């Protein structure tokens, strides 16, 4: 007599592997078209917060076009309240497709749609037998979430930060004791990427990953002293040490994390 699990596995095996990804691709195309035509195109002028993000991207884009490498690195490095990953993406889009509000908003839309693939990949890594179905459901809920779709047409940090978090989770699900220790450096770099996309998302992710690793070690901190944790720690500490090499950034970051006004988003000169 077949169990429920065996029946589910048989059903998953009978389903063509390309069917769920194709369905997601079609849904993402429809959702993306609807967001572009009904959210991005008729949205009009940007609010002050979206304009602030776009302005930073325009500054970097102008430096790219002027081939001002020193100025580009300086303006990337001095961002604190609004970290640089999103503005770098905006700068690349402006330099490639022109300076317009639609281009700025489309960056968020492209990242939003990319999140569909990342979530589906998380499902595949989460469970072998039903991973495709789990990823499919997660991606469909993500694409149709009323709280998320408006942000996909705005020049804000929420969508890029979410994608960075999902990417980190995807890496985390792929790690186990059979992996070489250096694979854990990818997890650390993904956490740093999330932090440099949105401060509080990165801090939250760091705390969650740390707690999960502590739970896996059965709350024995000494069990975390191994080569895997060494690679993970170095991948976090080295980039952040470079990022905070200018000491006043530490104080500015603290002010940003306790919700000071956005005028503090750059380091003092």
Coordinates of C-alpha atoms in Angstrom, one line a residue:
X1 CA 0.0 0.0 0.0
X2 CA 1.5 3.4 -1.1
X3 CA 2.0 6.1 1.5
X4 CA 1.1 9.7 1.0
X5 CA 4.7 10.6 0.5
X6 CA 5.3 7.9 -2.1
X7 CA 2.2 9.0 -4.0
X8 CA 3.4 12.6 -4.0
X9 CA 6.9 11.7 -5.2
X10 CA 5.3 9.6 -8.0
X11 CA 3.1 12.6 -9.0
X12 CA 6.1 14.9 -9.0
X13 CA 8.1 12.5 -11.1
X14 CA 5.2 12.2 -13.6
X15 CA 5.1 16.0 -14.0
X16 CA 7.5 17.2 -16.7
X17 CA 10.3 19.1 -15.1
X18 CA 9.9 22.0 -17.5
X19 CA 6.2 22.6 -16.8
X20 CA 6.5 24.5 -13.5
X21 CA 9.4 26.7 -14.6
X22 CA 7.5 27.5 -17.9
X23 CA 4.4 28.4 -15.9
X24 CA 6.4 30.7 -13.7
X25 CA 8.0 32.3 -16.7
X26 CA 4.7 33.1 -18.2
X27 CA 3.2 34.4 -15.0
X28 CA 6.3 36.6 -14.4
X29 CA 5.9 38.0 -17.9
X30 CA 2.3 38.8 -17.4
X31 CA 2.9 40.3 -13.9
X32 CA 5.9 42.3 -15.2
X33 CA 3.9 43.7 -18.1
X34 CA 1.0 44.7 -15.8
X35 CA 3.3 46.4 -13.4
X36 CA 5.1 48.3 -16.2
X37 CA 1.9 49.4 -17.9
X38 CA -0.3 50.1 -14.8
X39 CA 2.3 51.1 -12.2
X40 CA 5.4 52.4 -13.8
X41 CA 4.2 54.3 -16.9
X42 CA 1.2 56.2 -15.3
X43 CA 3.0 56.9 -12.0
X44 CA 4.2 60.4 -12.9
X45 CA 6.9 62.2 -11.0
X46 CA 8.8 60.6 -8.1
X47 CA 8.4 61.4 -4.4
X48 CA 11.3 62.7 -2.4
X49 CA 12.5 59.3 -1.3
X50 CA 12.5 57.8 -4.8
X51 CA 14.1 61.0 -6.2
X52 CA 16.8 60.7 -3.6
X53 CA 17.7 57.2 -4.7
X54 CA 17.6 58.2 -8.3
X55 CA 19.7 61.3 -7.8
X56 CA 22.5 59.2 -6.3
X57 CA 22.3 56.8 -9.3
X58 CA 22.4 59.8 -11.7
X59 CA 25.6 61.1 -10.0
X60 CA 27.3 57.7 -10.4
X61 CA 26.1 57.4 -14.0
X62 CA 27.5 60.8 -14.8
X63 CA 30.9 59.8 -13.4
X64 CA 30.8 56.5 -15.4
X65 CA 30.1 58.5 -18.6
X66 CA 32.8 61.0 -17.7
X67 CA 35.2 58.1 -16.9
X68 CA 35.8 59.6 -13.5
X69 CA 37.0 56.5 -11.6
X70 CA 38.2 58.3 -8.5
X71 CA 34.9 60.3 -8.1
X72 CA 32.9 57.1 -8.8
X73 CA 34.7 55.2 -6.0
X74 CA 34.5 58.1 -3.6
X75 CA 30.7 58.6 -4.1
X76 CA 30.1 54.8 -3.8
X77 CA 32.2 54.6 -0.6
X78 CA 30.6 57.5 1.2
X79 CA 27.0 56.2 1.1
X80 CA 25.8 55.1 4.5
X81 CA 22.1 55.7 5.2
X82 CA 21.3 54.5 1.7
X83 CA 24.0 51.8 0.9
X84 CA 25.5 51.7 -2.6
X85 CA 24.3 48.5 -4.2
X86 CA 21.0 49.9 -5.4
X87 CA 22.5 53.1 -6.6
X88 CA 25.2 51.2 -8.5
X89 CA 22.5 49.2 -10.3
X90 CA 20.7 52.5 -11.1
X91 CA 23.9 54.0 -12.4
X92 CA 24.5 51.1 -14.7
X93 CA 21.0 51.3 -16.0
X94 CA 21.2 55.1 -16.6
X95 CA 24.5 54.8 -18.3
X96 CA 23.2 52.0 -20.6
X97 CA 19.6 53.0 -21.3
X98 CA 19.5 56.7 -20.6
X99 CA 18.4 59.0 -17.8
X100 CA 14.7 58.7 -17.2
X101 CA 12.2 57.9 -14.5
X102 CA 11.0 54.8 -16.3
X103 CA 14.5 53.4 -16.4
X104 CA 14.9 54.0 -12.7
X105 CA 11.7 52.3 -11.9
X106 CA 12.3 49.4 -14.3
X107 CA 15.5 48.5 -12.3
X108 CA 13.2 47.5 -9.4
X109 CA 10.9 45.6 -11.7
X110 CA 13.7 43.6 -13.2
X111 CA 15.0 42.7 -9.8
X112 CA 11.5 41.8 -8.6
X113 CA 11.1 39.4 -11.5
X114 CA 14.5 37.9 -10.8
X115 CA 13.3 37.1 -7.3
X116 CA 10.9 34.6 -8.9
X117 CA 13.8 32.4 -10.1
X118 CA 15.7 32.8 -6.8
X119 CA 12.6 31.6 -4.7
X120 CA 12.0 28.7 -7.1
X121 CA 15.7 27.8 -6.6
X122 CA 15.3 27.9 -2.8
X123 CA 12.5 25.4 -3.1
X124 CA 14.6 23.1 -5.2
X125 CA 17.3 23.2 -2.6
X126 CA 15.0 22.9 0.3
X127 CA 13.6 19.4 -0.5
X128 CA 14.5 16.9 -3.2
X129 CA 11.1 15.2 -3.6
X130 CA 8.8 18.2 -3.6
X131 CA 11.2 21.1 -4.0
X132 CA 9.9 22.1 -7.4
X133 CA 6.4 22.4 -6.1
X134 CA 7.4 24.2 -2.9
X135 CA 9.4 26.7 -5.0
X136 CA 6.6 27.1 -7.4
X137 CA 4.1 28.0 -4.7
X138 CA 6.5 30.4 -3.0
X139 CA 7.2 32.1 -6.3
X140 CA 3.5 32.5 -7.2
X141 CA 2.7 33.9 -3.8
X142 CA 5.6 36.3 -4.2
X143 CA 4.6 37.5 -7.7
X144 CA 1.0 38.1 -6.6
X145 CA 1.6 39.6 -3.1
X146 CA -0.4 42.9 -2.9
X147 CA 2.2 44.2 -0.4
X148 CA 5.1 43.7 -2.8
X149 CA 3.9 44.5 -6.3
X150 CA 3.7 48.3 -5.7
X151 CA 7.3 48.3 -4.7
X152 CA 8.3 46.6 -7.9
X153 CA 7.4 49.9 -9.7
X154 CA 9.2 52.2 -7.3
X155 CA 12.8 53.4 -6.9
X156 CA 13.1 52.1 -3.4
X157 CA 15.5 49.7 -1.5
X158 CA 12.9 47.1 -0.4
X159 CA 12.9 45.0 -3.6
X160 CA 16.7 44.9 -4.1
X161 CA 17.2 44.1 -0.4
X162 CA 14.6 41.3 -0.5
X163 CA 16.3 39.7 -3.6
X164 CA 19.7 39.9 -1.8
X165 CA 18.0 38.1 1.2
X166 CA 16.5 35.4 -1.0
X167 CA 19.8 34.9 -2.7
X168 CA 21.5 34.4 0.8
X169 CA 18.8 31.9 1.7
X170 CA 19.4 30.0 -1.5
X171 CA 23.1 29.8 -0.7
X172 CA 22.3 28.7 2.9
X173 CA 20.0 25.9 1.8
X174 CA 22.8 24.5 -0.3
X175 CA 25.3 24.2 2.6
X176 CA 25.8 21.1 4.6
X177 CA 28.7 19.3 6.2
X178 CA 29.6 17.5 3.0
X179 CA 30.5 20.9 1.4
X180 CA 34.1 22.1 1.4
X181 CA 34.6 24.7 4.1
X182 CA 35.3 27.5 1.6
X183 CA 31.8 27.3 0.3
X184 CA 30.7 29.1 3.5
X185 CA 32.5 32.2 2.3
X186 CA 29.7 32.6 -0.3
X187 CA 27.2 32.8 2.5
X188 CA 29.2 35.5 4.2
X189 CA 29.6 37.5 1.0
X190 CA 25.8 37.3 0.4
X191 CA 25.2 38.6 3.9
X192 CA 27.5 41.6 3.2
X193 CA 25.7 42.1 -0.2
X194 CA 22.4 42.3 1.7
X195 CA 23.9 44.7 4.2
X196 CA 25.2 47.0 1.5
X197 CA 21.8 47.0 -0.1
X198 CA 19.8 47.9 3.0
X199 CA 21.3 48.2 6.4
X200 CA 18.6 46.8 8.6
X201 CA 17.9 43.9 6.3
X202 CA 21.6 42.9 6.5
X203 CA 21.7 43.2 10.3
X204 CA 18.6 41.1 10.6
X205 CA 19.9 38.5 8.2
X206 CA 23.2 38.3 10.1
X207 CA 21.3 37.7 13.4
X208 CA 19.0 35.1 11.9
X209 CA 21.9 33.1 10.3
X210 CA 23.9 33.3 13.5
X211 CA 20.9 32.0 15.5
X212 CA 20.3 29.2 13.1
X213 CA 24.0 28.1 13.2
X214 CA 23.8 28.3 17.0
X215 CA 20.7 26.1 17.0
X216 CA 22.4 23.6 14.7
X217 CA 25.3 23.5 17.2
X218 CA 22.8 22.8 20.0
X219 CA 23.7 26.1 21.7
X220 CA 27.3 25.0 22.2
X221 CA 29.3 28.1 21.0
X222 CA 32.6 26.1 21.1
X223 CA 31.1 23.8 18.4
X224 CA 31.2 26.8 16.0
X225 CA 35.0 27.1 16.2
X226 CA 35.7 25.2 12.9
X227 CA 37.0 25.9 9.4
X228 CA 33.5 26.5 8.0
X229 CA 32.8 29.2 10.5
X230 CA 36.3 30.7 9.9
X231 CA 35.6 31.1 6.1
X232 CA 32.1 32.5 6.9
X233 CA 33.5 35.0 9.4
X234 CA 36.4 36.1 7.2
X235 CA 34.0 36.7 4.3
X236 CA 31.9 39.0 6.5
X237 CA 34.7 40.7 8.5
X238 CA 37.1 41.5 5.7
X239 CA 34.7 43.4 3.4
X240 CA 33.1 45.2 6.3
X241 CA 36.5 46.2 7.7
X242 CA 37.3 47.8 4.3
X243 CA 33.9 49.4 4.3
X244 CA 34.4 50.9 7.7
X245 CA 38.0 51.8 7.2
X246 CA 37.0 55.5 7.6
X247 CA 36.0 55.5 11.3
X248 CA 33.3 58.2 11.2
X249 CA 31.2 55.8 9.1
X250 CA 30.7 53.7 12.1
X251 CA 28.9 56.5 14.0
X252 CA 26.9 57.5 10.9
X253 CA 25.8 53.9 10.5
X254 CA 24.7 53.7 14.1
X255 CA 22.7 56.9 13.6
X256 CA 21.1 55.4 10.4
X257 CA 20.2 52.2 12.2
X258 CA 18.4 54.1 15.0
X259 CA 16.3 55.9 12.4
X260 CA 17.9 59.3 12.1
X261 CA 16.8 61.6 9.3
X262 CA 17.9 60.6 5.8
X263 CA 20.2 63.7 5.5
X264 CA 22.8 61.5 7.3
X265 CA 23.1 59.0 4.4
X266 CA 26.6 60.1 3.5
X267 CA 29.8 60.1 5.5
X268 CA 31.1 63.5 6.8
X269 CA 33.6 65.0 4.4

